[in-house]
Amino acid sequence: MTQTKAPREQSAQQRAADVREGAEQWMLAYRLMLRIRFFEEQVNDLYRTARMPGLAHLYSGEEAVAVGVCQALRPDDYITSTHRGHGHCLAKGASIDRMFAELLGKEPGYCRGKGGSMHIADQETGNLGANAIVGGSAGIATGAAFSSKMLGTGQVAVCFFGDGALGQGVLYEVMNMASLWKLPILYVCENNLYNEYTHNAETTAGSMLARAQAFNIEAEEIDGQDVRLVYATAQRLVERARRGDGPGFLLANTYRFHGHHVGDIQRTYYRSKEEEEYWKAERDPITILGNWLLEEHVADAAQLERIRSEAQEEVTAGVEFGLNAPFPEISEVTEHVYA
Amino acid sequence: MSTPSVVSSQSSQAGTGQMREVTLGQAIRETLAEELRRDPTVFIMGEDVAEAGTPFKVLSGLVEEFGPQRIIDSPISEAGISGLGVGAAMTGMRPIIDIMFGDFIGLAMDQIVNQAAKVHYMSGGKLRVPLVIRTTLGATRRTAAQHSQSLHAWVSHIPGLKVALPSTPYDAKGLLKTAIRDDNPVIFFEDKMMYQLKGQVPDDDYTIPFGVADVKRAGTDITLVATSSMVQIALAAAEQLAELDISAEVVDPRTTTPLDKETLIASAQKTSRAIVIDEGYERYGVTAELAAVIADGAFYYLDAPVKRLGAMDVPVPFSPVLEDQTVPTAEAVTQLAKTLCGRV
Ligand SMILES: Cc1ncc(C[n+]2csc(CCOP(=O)(O)OP(=O)(O)O)c2C)c(N)n1
Ligand SMILES: [Mg+2]
């Protein structure tokens, strides 16, 4: 199923030029992916030490999808996200501090503690919200694309969802409309092989890509562990959508390194340790980009190490901020029911 | 839960067999197993119901005994599985559809409300829909607005649907058997926080008829009508009230449709005061209907207006400090009961 494809065929000189030109962007991608990884490891630690209320669905292993796609977006472009949404929020520019505050139910959190892990929204970065209903944001993202077209703002909407959302009918209703009306939207299906604790081979018949193609939506399947490829493909589909040439569908093959949520520890009954080890050892998007940066002499090991420790420090500072932040006033419970 | 579970005091228990202690989750699982064994037309379909046994592990072990033909992992398609359940029920099967969180019935509402509920009536009584939809309710799990609601009022509102709300392992078992054997669509709500609640169940096969309330604790000064998750809250309040020499009677309707109006009214007539407690949103909720039934039926016996305690009319917030404000507590029930009894 996973097909690896170079962004484009290039001559040696062209490639060298591209590497130089892209160096800054790929170094940033490396930093952003590490930021997400360390953020998620910290969340897991908060859970294991019983310092976080509820559960969280970790994005570790899937970082290249969020980072590659969001690098192809303008700051004012919209995204909608899922229950596994921390990576999307961070990639679109959310602050680590306020994310941790939200996960801990604190007042400075993005939603004043009302949303928690599964509902982070951040208008300033175009994030219309994570969603705890599988497929729940398909309509919202399509509506945002509709606004953009009506208002002529040139914004594109990206709808992130998991392979499990292919089971939801609303997705097909809105993809049909998006194609009919050439809405500026990119549907990004993060195929991590599982719907919770069930392999998608047991839940999903036929071709995933053909679902979009049936609506005449420009669809591409890619290796979601290669951030450069994710970026290049998303860039093409986003710009196409922005021009008014209609929606795109990006099927990114990826893998979650942890359980479905932080409490999903015993999982050998639905996926093997070997499979997990393979993806972690061979298909880690951060390692893949790191190796490329070294091979192409964009960075040396010391530089990468520095980025790593800086990202770790940001996360450590962020969690401290969240832990020390106050809870909201109890009176807030009845605020914001109506606008 | 702080209070010990109370074995149903008024239900008749068939057989003479032994009683055993099980959790509410175990009671559900063994009931399903017994009915799957008894009736080959029964099957279970839902998300992660087979090997995973649902996120709450309530169905663990069923697929091992009954196989994947009868314990069926579905795509994440609540509308689809509910609709398929309606059709299968109309044509000879007894489907049990699992909707993981009660919040997700929103996705299946057309199938439940416009299809399942109306088929028998619209066909002039010719077609039947022996369908069970099992789902959950209850907040305080810190899972925020889309995984914490108690939406049983929605379906209680619809003619053609029956709605069961067990509050003990004993009730869960007897009501689920009745639900599966009933020829009508039944929406069966389980409180997520109550799966570990322990209680006695008999070894023998038994059923609990729908529309028969259960007095969980007898009393004389005030009636606490409570459903599902709120029964334990009412029992805890009754304990607190006993310390103050107020004798509270706790009545659990067990099904909202059909509703045992007589038992509710008789209890309020006896005690002359009533509070209705339910975890659904208070506004236009189950508490409103039950309070109206009591106010109407016991009007001349009442010494105080019938009062209601439901979930606060806000989306369930994530932050624990906020979420804990939204659900009725034993303390709130006790406080209100004291006021009604003139003991401020
Ligand atoms: C409508 C709906 N049904 C069921 C669920 C419970 N649930 C939460 S996540 C999940 C699996 C989602 O799988 P996928 O879309 O592939 O996302 P992943 O978790 O793999 O990132 C399920 C079934 C839900 N949140 N919403
Ligand atoms: Mg998935």
XYZ file of C-alpha atoms and ligand atoms in Angstrom:
710
model
C 0.000 0.000 0.000
C 2.800 2.438 0.892
C 4.307 3.881 -2.242
C 7.381 6.027 -1.980
C 7.808 8.584 -4.676
C 10.449 11.287 -5.010
C 8.957 14.770 -5.176
C 10.161 15.125 -8.734
C 12.835 13.856 -11.115
C 15.813 16.193 -10.985
C 19.248 16.771 -12.380
C 22.142 16.809 -9.906
C 22.582 20.586 -10.140
C 18.916 21.238 -9.827
C 18.855 19.048 -6.765
C 21.725 20.860 -5.113
C 19.986 24.166 -5.760
C 16.766 22.845 -4.296
C 18.530 21.595 -1.211
C 20.107 25.001 -0.631
C 16.860 26.784 -1.223
C 14.884 24.411 0.953
C 17.474 24.153 3.708
C 15.822 26.618 5.988
C 12.397 25.081 5.504
C 13.599 21.534 6.185
C 15.485 22.640 9.267
C 12.252 24.208 10.471
C 10.332 21.047 9.617
C 12.822 19.093 11.687
C 12.308 21.437 14.610
C 8.519 21.341 14.311
C 8.402 17.553 14.163
C 10.611 17.288 17.230
C 8.452 19.806 19.028
C 5.405 17.630 18.371
C 7.240 14.444 19.345
C 8.480 15.853 22.636
C 5.123 17.429 23.326
C 3.423 14.065 22.941
C 6.006 12.235 25.046
C 5.394 14.823 27.740
C 1.638 14.302 27.498
C 2.171 10.585 27.928
C 4.247 11.292 30.997
C 1.560 13.562 32.442
C -0.921 10.746 32.003
C 1.329 8.081 33.492
C 2.014 10.234 36.517
C -1.704 11.007 36.914
C -1.227 14.746 36.460
C -3.562 15.126 33.476
C -7.341 14.695 33.640
C -8.822 12.260 31.133
C -7.052 10.753 28.155
C -5.185 11.906 25.059
C -4.528 10.450 21.612
C -0.877 10.890 20.705
C 0.370 11.932 17.274
C 3.913 10.527 17.650
C 4.933 8.859 14.401
C 2.597 10.919 12.225
C 4.418 14.266 12.542
C 5.425 14.528 8.894
C 1.807 14.721 7.765
C 0.817 17.722 9.872
C 4.128 19.517 9.382
C 4.392 18.885 5.639
C 0.812 19.933 4.966
C 0.899 23.002 7.200
C 4.155 24.170 5.610
C 2.211 24.364 2.373
C -0.355 26.690 3.955
C -0.610 30.420 4.454
C -0.962 31.597 8.050
C -4.585 32.544 7.360
C -5.509 29.219 5.764
C -7.879 27.096 7.781
C -7.452 23.646 9.264
C -9.804 21.327 11.093
C -8.450 18.513 13.179
C -9.308 15.319 14.999
C -9.195 13.610 18.382
C -5.498 13.011 17.533
C -4.989 16.693 16.999
C -2.039 18.024 18.990
C 0.268 17.724 15.991
C -2.051 19.674 13.714
C -2.397 22.484 16.251
C 1.343 22.779 16.799
C 2.152 22.547 13.097
C -0.291 25.365 12.376
C 1.474 27.517 14.951
C -0.196 27.003 18.324
C 1.910 27.779 21.371
C 3.129 24.912 23.502
C 2.310 26.784 26.716
C -1.322 27.333 25.960
C -1.733 23.812 24.597
C -0.479 22.293 27.834
C -2.665 24.665 29.810
C -5.666 23.420 27.839
C -4.784 19.768 28.300
C -4.615 20.382 32.020
C -7.963 22.208 32.120
C -6.380 25.537 33.018
C -7.610 29.066 32.443
C -4.863 30.244 30.025
C -5.539 27.242 27.792
C -6.720 27.799 24.234
C -10.308 27.095 25.250
C -10.052 28.312 28.846
C -9.965 24.676 29.911
C -13.377 23.969 28.451
C -12.203 21.905 25.515
C -9.261 19.787 26.625
C -7.105 17.568 24.446
C -9.767 16.767 21.855
C -11.153 20.247 21.245
C -8.305 22.708 20.839
C -9.238 25.579 18.562
C -7.110 28.634 17.803
C -8.638 31.242 15.582
C -5.400 33.197 15.315
C -3.667 30.361 13.494
C -6.699 29.410 11.410
C -7.394 26.322 13.490
C -11.165 25.843 13.534
C -10.868 23.105 16.077
C -10.078 19.543 16.855
C -13.087 17.257 16.995
C -13.962 14.240 19.095
C -16.539 12.974 16.625
C -14.894 10.870 13.944
C -15.524 12.710 10.670
C -17.103 15.487 12.694
C -15.143 18.287 11.098
C -15.682 17.350 7.453
C -18.639 19.682 7.227
C -16.887 22.471 9.099
C -13.824 22.410 6.839
C -15.972 22.330 3.720
C -18.006 25.231 5.060
C -14.825 27.208 5.664
C -13.793 26.578 2.064
C -17.231 27.717 0.984
C -16.835 30.988 2.934
C -13.460 31.560 1.375
C -14.963 31.198 -2.079
C -17.987 33.376 -1.311
C -15.876 36.075 0.324
C -13.075 35.823 -2.226
C -10.372 35.667 0.417
C -8.159 33.127 -1.321
C -7.927 31.008 1.794
C -7.734 27.239 1.563
C -9.193 24.849 4.153
C -7.511 21.613 5.122
C -9.577 18.868 6.686
C -7.446 16.354 8.590
C -9.090 13.043 9.419
C -8.142 9.437 10.070
C -8.793 6.395 7.905
C -11.642 5.573 10.287
C -13.562 8.630 9.127
C -13.960 6.957 5.730
C -16.821 5.116 7.440
C -18.788 8.307 7.964
C -21.360 9.275 5.367
C -21.063 13.007 5.930
C -17.595 12.917 4.379
C -19.057 11.757 1.073
C -21.819 14.323 1.173
C -19.387 17.201 1.551
C -16.773 15.859 -0.881
C -19.506 15.761 -3.503
C -20.390 19.400 -2.844
C -16.761 20.486 -2.694
C -16.192 19.037 -6.141
C -19.441 20.326 -7.602
C -18.680 23.852 -6.469
C -14.874 23.695 -6.842
C -14.293 24.637 -3.243
C -10.743 25.433 -2.089
C -10.255 22.479 0.228
C -7.766 19.693 0.779
C -9.010 16.531 2.480
C -6.084 14.866 4.240
C -6.673 11.267 5.210
C -4.093 10.121 7.739
C -4.059 6.406 7.153
C -2.375 4.887 10.184
C -3.904 1.465 9.438
C -6.184 1.337 12.472
C -9.636 2.495 13.483
C -9.064 2.479 17.191
C -8.387 -1.222 17.909
C -9.428 -2.630 14.536
C -7.291 -2.842 11.388
C -8.834 -0.926 8.540
C -8.691 -4.007 6.342
C -11.653 -5.177 8.438
C -13.600 -1.929 8.144
C -12.821 -0.402 4.787
C -13.720 -2.040 1.484
C -12.222 -1.131 -1.858
C -9.876 1.705 -2.614
C -9.533 4.712 -0.358
C -8.275 6.898 -3.161
C -11.084 5.904 -5.507
C -13.603 7.281 -3.040
C -12.331 10.772 -3.776
C -11.710 10.081 -7.441
C -15.345 9.084 -7.860
C -16.228 12.696 -7.099
C -13.646 13.891 -9.586
C -11.441 15.150 -6.772
C -7.712 15.290 -7.504
C -6.341 12.522 -5.288
C -2.824 11.389 -4.396
C -1.497 8.601 -2.206
C 1.905 9.196 -0.636
C 4.370 8.034 1.982
C 3.306 10.136 4.942
C 6.619 9.567 6.728
C 8.547 11.681 4.232
C 7.885 15.278 5.170
C 9.406 16.628 1.970
C 7.118 14.510 -0.130
C 4.117 15.450 1.987
C 4.984 19.100 1.539
C 5.527 18.878 -2.214
C 2.264 17.042 -2.800
C 0.235 19.209 -0.448
C 1.742 22.319 -2.009
C 0.548 21.267 -5.460
C -2.951 20.341 -4.289
C -3.328 23.440 -2.117
C -2.255 25.843 -4.866
C -4.533 24.092 -7.326
C -7.442 24.480 -4.919
C -6.534 28.098 -4.265
C -6.598 28.833 -7.991
C -10.146 27.588 -8.133
C -9.348 24.286 -9.842
C -11.213 22.285 -7.201
C -10.597 20.225 -4.112
C -7.809 17.761 -3.436
C -7.549 14.547 -1.459
C -4.264 13.476 0.069
C -3.974 9.930 1.346
C -0.936 9.896 3.623
C 0.232 6.480 4.791
C 1.528 6.735 8.309
C 1.586 5.036 11.696
C 0.942 5.939 15.298
C 3.791 4.891 17.556
C 1.695 4.720 20.717
C -1.631 3.112 21.529
C -4.941 4.517 20.344
C -4.852 6.684 23.439
C -2.430 6.986 26.339
C -4.233 4.246 28.277
C -4.026 1.704 25.423
C -1.045 -0.221 26.740
C -1.948 -3.872 26.108
C -2.364 -3.882 22.350
C -0.737 -7.036 21.029
C -4.192 -8.478 20.404
C -4.682 -6.066 17.539
C -1.181 -5.216 16.346
C 2.151 -6.930 16.760
C 5.207 -5.651 18.589
C 7.204 -6.437 15.425
C 5.029 -4.135 13.356
C 5.471 -1.351 15.894
C 9.220 -1.918 16.055
C 9.498 -1.860 12.276
C 7.801 1.517 11.987
C 9.756 3.028 14.852
C 13.096 1.741 13.609
C 12.665 2.135 9.855
C 9.899 4.625 9.264
C 10.307 7.354 11.858
C 9.662 10.626 10.006
C 12.101 12.521 12.206
C 14.913 10.065 11.592
C 14.144 10.039 7.877
C 14.413 13.817 7.626
C 17.410 13.944 9.995
C 19.326 11.458 7.847
C 18.544 13.409 4.732
C 19.722 16.643 6.328
C 23.014 14.982 7.200
C 23.460 13.264 3.844
C 22.831 16.454 1.930
C 25.114 18.375 4.304
C 22.342 20.759 5.174
C 23.220 20.282 8.815
C 25.771 18.447 10.882
C 25.076 16.232 13.847
C 25.814 18.985 16.338
C 23.265 21.294 14.732
C 20.591 18.634 14.828
C 21.407 17.900 18.421
C 21.043 21.564 19.256
C 17.603 21.703 17.648
C 16.660 18.626 19.592
C 17.634 20.077 22.933
C 15.979 23.398 22.141
C 12.730 21.647 21.268
C 12.947 19.645 24.469
C 13.510 22.819 26.481
C 10.493 24.518 24.902
C 8.323 21.563 25.848
C 9.679 21.444 29.376
C 8.998 25.142 29.826
C 5.530 24.725 28.315
C 4.473 21.971 30.658
C 5.729 23.958 33.632
C 3.595 26.848 32.472
C 0.565 24.589 32.191
C 1.098 22.934 35.562
C 1.516 26.270 37.320
C -1.419 27.956 35.595
C -4.626 28.526 37.548
C -7.889 26.691 36.938
C -10.719 28.799 35.557
C -13.120 30.433 37.968
C -16.024 28.124 38.689
C -18.416 30.834 37.519
C -17.094 30.329 33.984
C -19.060 27.113 33.705
C -22.145 28.974 32.454
C -20.238 31.389 30.232
C -19.949 30.910 26.461
C -23.031 28.760 26.002
C -24.350 31.479 23.711
C -22.438 34.112 21.761
C -19.289 5.078 44.473
C -19.246 5.521 48.192
C -22.475 3.773 49.045
C -22.903 0.035 48.831
C -25.177 -1.118 46.055
C -28.636 -1.969 47.186
C -30.298 -5.040 45.872
C -33.612 -4.335 44.315
C -36.157 -4.595 47.069
C -39.403 -5.076 45.239
C -38.620 -6.998 42.106
C -39.788 -10.530 42.104
C -36.923 -12.912 41.596
C -37.681 -16.009 39.598
C -36.297 -19.369 40.652
C -34.813 -20.411 43.920
C -31.186 -20.413 42.874
C -28.170 -18.850 44.426
C -27.258 -15.172 44.231
C -23.775 -14.072 43.144
C -21.958 -10.788 43.196
C -21.059 -9.330 39.791
C -20.235 -5.903 38.420
C -22.691 -4.103 36.192
C -20.325 -4.656 33.265
C -20.222 -8.406 33.954
C -23.999 -8.485 34.272
C -24.329 -6.968 30.806
C -21.774 -9.351 29.323
C -23.328 -12.487 30.769
C -26.813 -11.423 29.735
C -25.643 -10.938 26.176
C -23.908 -14.324 26.257
C -27.008 -16.056 27.598
C -29.249 -14.498 24.954
C -26.766 -15.238 22.173
C -26.803 -18.872 23.327
C -30.576 -18.986 23.655
C -31.507 -17.355 20.360
C -29.488 -17.822 17.153
C -31.041 -14.712 15.596
C -29.338 -12.458 18.144
C -26.135 -10.780 16.976
C -24.008 -7.840 18.120
C -22.627 -5.206 15.781
C -20.599 -2.123 16.589
C -17.201 -0.465 16.581
C -14.491 -2.485 18.333
C -16.959 -4.951 19.824
C -15.079 -8.132 18.910
C -11.446 -8.628 19.999
C -11.353 -5.250 21.753
C -14.617 -5.975 23.585
C -15.400 -2.213 23.381
C -13.289 0.500 25.012
C -15.037 -0.313 28.290
C -14.180 -4.018 27.883
C -17.804 -4.892 28.536
C -17.972 -7.397 25.669
C -14.630 -9.120 26.312
C -14.753 -12.808 25.549
C -17.938 -12.813 23.475
C -16.216 -13.106 20.114
C -14.222 -16.067 21.411
C -17.438 -17.925 22.194
C -19.732 -16.750 19.405
C -17.314 -15.951 16.595
C -16.991 -12.983 14.281
C -20.203 -13.880 12.402
C -22.241 -12.879 15.440
C -19.970 -10.396 17.190
C -19.257 -8.072 14.331
C -16.739 -5.247 14.213
C -18.216 -2.522 12.074
C -16.778 0.488 10.320
C -17.199 3.785 12.178
C -20.655 4.216 10.680
C -23.271 4.840 13.345
C -25.995 5.728 10.848
C -25.186 2.676 8.760
C -25.117 0.103 11.549
C -28.295 1.470 13.085
C -30.098 1.409 9.766
C -28.808 -2.062 9.003
C -30.041 -3.098 12.430
C -33.524 -1.820 11.642
C -33.669 -3.748 8.395
C -32.275 -6.939 9.910
C -34.754 -6.655 12.773
C -37.632 -6.329 10.300
C -36.565 -9.507 8.537
C -36.029 -12.120 11.197
C -32.979 -11.136 13.236
C -32.630 -9.641 16.724
C -29.759 -7.190 16.325
C -27.987 -5.567 19.229
C -26.270 -2.464 17.937
C -23.490 -0.972 20.046
C -23.114 2.805 19.954
C -19.975 3.410 21.973
C -20.850 6.789 23.446
C -24.390 8.091 23.853
C -23.235 11.303 22.217
C -22.889 9.425 18.939
C -26.594 8.640 18.668
C -26.707 12.046 17.023
C -25.199 10.381 13.974
C -27.851 7.647 14.013
C -30.895 9.724 14.901
C -32.696 9.486 11.587
C -32.434 5.708 11.598
C -33.665 5.559 15.186
C -36.345 8.232 15.089
C -37.695 8.167 11.555
C -37.112 4.515 10.761
C -36.947 2.210 13.792
C -39.559 4.035 15.850
C -42.185 4.333 13.127
C -42.059 1.154 11.105
C -44.538 -0.814 13.204
C -47.090 1.987 13.314
C -46.723 3.093 9.714
C -47.195 -0.477 8.525
C -50.468 -0.707 10.405
C -48.910 -3.116 12.866
C -47.587 -5.526 10.223
C -43.829 -4.980 10.518
C -41.854 -5.331 13.735
C -38.457 -3.993 14.757
C -37.011 -6.141 17.555
C -33.866 -4.039 17.778
C -31.732 -3.136 20.786
C -29.385 -0.179 20.668
C -26.993 -0.290 23.583
C -25.245 2.947 24.389
C -23.814 4.921 27.284
C -24.430 8.055 29.296
C -22.758 9.931 32.098
C -20.219 12.679 32.715
C -17.245 13.175 35.063
C -14.858 11.041 33.038
C -13.014 14.208 31.885
C -13.823 13.510 28.264
C -15.444 16.863 27.464
C -18.480 17.946 25.524
C -18.772 15.240 22.861
C -18.229 12.166 25.065
C -20.119 12.957 28.261
C -23.755 13.664 27.552
C -26.806 11.825 28.832
C -29.174 12.028 25.884
C -31.837 9.511 26.889
C -34.490 12.255 26.909
C -34.142 12.544 23.124
C -35.307 9.015 22.505
C -37.751 8.980 25.427
C -39.558 11.713 23.501
C -40.233 9.531 20.477
C -43.342 7.328 20.329
C -42.441 3.825 19.213
C -39.179 3.617 21.144
C -38.694 2.058 24.557
C -35.933 3.344 26.815
C -34.241 1.444 29.649
C -31.911 2.941 32.268
C -30.510 0.253 34.571
C -28.868 1.345 37.817
C -27.748 -1.965 39.349
C -26.298 -5.220 38.010
C -29.589 -6.934 38.875
C -31.639 -4.414 36.925
C -29.174 -4.370 34.056
C -29.524 -8.098 33.592
C -33.280 -8.322 33.912
C -33.937 -5.260 31.759
C -31.501 -6.273 29.028
C -33.173 -9.676 28.706
C -36.517 -7.987 28.343
C -35.055 -5.572 25.807
C -33.652 -8.343 23.638
C -36.880 -10.353 23.761
C -39.085 -7.313 23.113
C -40.499 -6.887 19.605
C -39.937 -3.124 19.651
C -36.847 -0.961 19.283
C -35.304 -0.449 22.718
C -32.592 2.067 23.492
C -30.611 0.758 26.435
C -28.413 3.266 28.287
C -25.523 2.193 30.496
C -23.725 4.615 32.782
C -20.032 4.487 31.895
C -19.069 5.259 35.476
C -21.145 2.377 36.831
C -19.580 -0.575 34.985
C -17.566 -1.460 38.085
C -20.544 -1.169 40.449
C -21.122 -4.464 42.215
C -24.390 -6.119 43.131
C -26.134 -9.461 43.528
C -27.724 -11.310 40.639
C -29.475 -14.689 40.727
C -28.046 -17.653 38.863
C -31.450 -18.404 37.361
C -32.841 -16.833 34.230
C -35.071 -13.870 35.052
C -36.462 -10.807 33.359
C -37.667 -7.465 34.657
C -40.733 -6.152 32.854
C -40.541 -2.664 31.398
C -42.676 -0.010 33.040
C -42.189 -1.277 36.588
C -40.382 1.120 38.905
C -38.316 -0.178 41.787
C -38.201 1.259 45.288
C -34.481 1.162 46.022
C -34.968 2.378 49.572
C -38.202 2.825 51.487
C -38.936 6.047 53.367
C -41.707 8.293 54.589
C -40.707 11.988 54.471
C -39.624 12.658 50.914
C -39.477 10.805 47.592
C -36.270 10.913 45.572
C -37.034 9.714 42.054
C -33.704 8.934 40.418
C -32.581 7.323 37.168
C -29.444 5.450 36.124
C -26.307 7.221 37.380
C -28.349 9.293 39.794
C -29.709 6.337 41.787
C -26.459 5.957 43.723
C -26.436 9.726 44.276
C -29.984 9.573 45.656
C -29.101 6.626 47.901
C -26.098 8.513 49.245
C -28.324 11.526 49.868
C -30.850 9.296 51.645
C -28.042 8.151 53.964
C -27.115 11.756 54.713
C -30.765 12.631 55.286
C -31.230 9.705 57.650
C -28.583 11.274 59.883
C -30.829 14.317 60.034
C -33.875 12.222 60.822
C -35.371 12.703 57.390
C -36.606 9.460 55.921
C -36.158 9.467 52.140
C -37.676 6.983 49.737
C -35.642 6.327 46.580
C -37.642 5.287 43.540
C -36.004 4.218 40.280
C -38.395 4.169 37.279
C -35.923 1.882 35.421
C -37.599 2.659 32.088
C -38.687 6.116 30.944
C -40.859 4.637 28.203
C -42.987 2.859 29.283
C -43.200 4.757 32.561
C -44.581 3.381 35.827
C -46.566 6.455 36.762
C -48.471 4.671 39.529
C -45.431 3.855 41.656
C -44.032 7.376 41.331
C -47.351 8.965 42.213
C -48.070 6.566 45.081
C -44.687 7.269 46.648
C -45.160 11.042 46.407
C -48.660 10.731 47.818
C -47.212 8.840 50.765
C -44.285 11.177 51.484
C -45.903 14.430 50.259
C -42.632 15.722 48.786
C -40.602 14.768 45.720
C -37.346 15.580 43.976
C -36.580 14.126 40.549
C -32.894 13.567 39.753
C -31.535 12.653 36.328
C -28.227 13.239 34.561
C -29.715 14.562 31.327
C -29.826 18.299 30.728
C -32.424 19.682 33.088
C -34.196 21.877 30.542
C -36.895 19.939 28.639
C -35.421 16.778 30.110
C -36.519 13.570 31.809
C -36.856 15.418 35.109
C -39.481 17.696 33.569
C -41.656 14.790 32.446
C -41.390 12.846 35.691
C -42.034 15.949 37.800
C -45.117 16.738 35.718
C -46.422 13.207 36.209
C -45.992 13.501 39.983
C -47.357 17.036 40.209
C -50.416 15.961 38.293
C -51.015 12.663 40.078
C -50.145 13.655 43.643
C -51.216 17.304 43.601
C -53.607 17.107 46.556
C -51.086 15.252 48.689
C -48.078 17.483 48.148
C -46.688 19.772 50.852
C -44.129 21.349 48.527
C -43.611 21.877 44.808
C -41.985 18.960 42.991
C -38.333 19.862 42.433
C -35.892 18.789 39.734
C -32.148 18.266 39.589
C -30.615 17.580 36.185
C -27.315 18.283 34.501
C -26.563 21.960 34.150
C -27.732 23.348 30.819
C -24.241 23.745 29.390
C -22.085 21.592 27.098
C -20.038 19.396 29.442
C -16.762 21.256 30.060
C -13.413 19.480 30.162
C -11.758 21.152 33.141
C -12.492 19.061 36.245
C -13.257 22.131 38.316
C -15.966 23.077 35.831
C -17.239 19.600 34.980
C -17.898 18.792 38.619
C -20.308 21.722 38.770
C -22.524 20.327 36.063
C -23.798 17.082 37.577
C -26.116 16.716 40.590
C -24.322 15.574 43.744
C -25.566 13.853 46.886
C -24.888 17.083 48.762
C -27.077 19.055 46.382
C -29.884 16.515 46.740
C -29.573 16.568 50.532
C -29.609 20.348 50.629
C -32.700 20.574 48.467
C -34.464 17.816 50.425
C -33.766 19.636 53.681
C -35.269 22.796 52.259
C -38.379 20.969 51.078
C -38.747 19.420 54.512
C -38.510 22.852 56.119
C -35.118 22.097 57.641
C -32.796 24.877 56.502
C -18.673 9.156 15.348
C -17.723 8.521 16.277
N -17.763 7.179 16.420
C -16.888 6.577 17.235
C -15.971 7.297 17.927
C -15.003 6.608 18.882
N -13.657 6.665 18.282
C -12.780 7.609 18.633
S -11.381 7.551 17.727
C -11.941 6.216 16.870
C -11.100 5.611 15.809
C -10.739 6.613 14.773
O -9.926 6.041 13.823
P -9.271 6.963 12.748
O -10.290 7.872 12.180
O -8.539 6.099 11.805
O -8.280 7.882 13.569
P -6.988 7.440 14.403
O -7.443 7.254 15.799
O -6.444 6.223 13.803
O -6.073 8.609 14.286
C -13.213 5.846 17.296
C -13.977 4.719 16.770
C -15.988 8.687 17.779
N -15.158 9.471 18.472
N -16.853 9.274 16.939
Mg -6.597 5.465 11.889
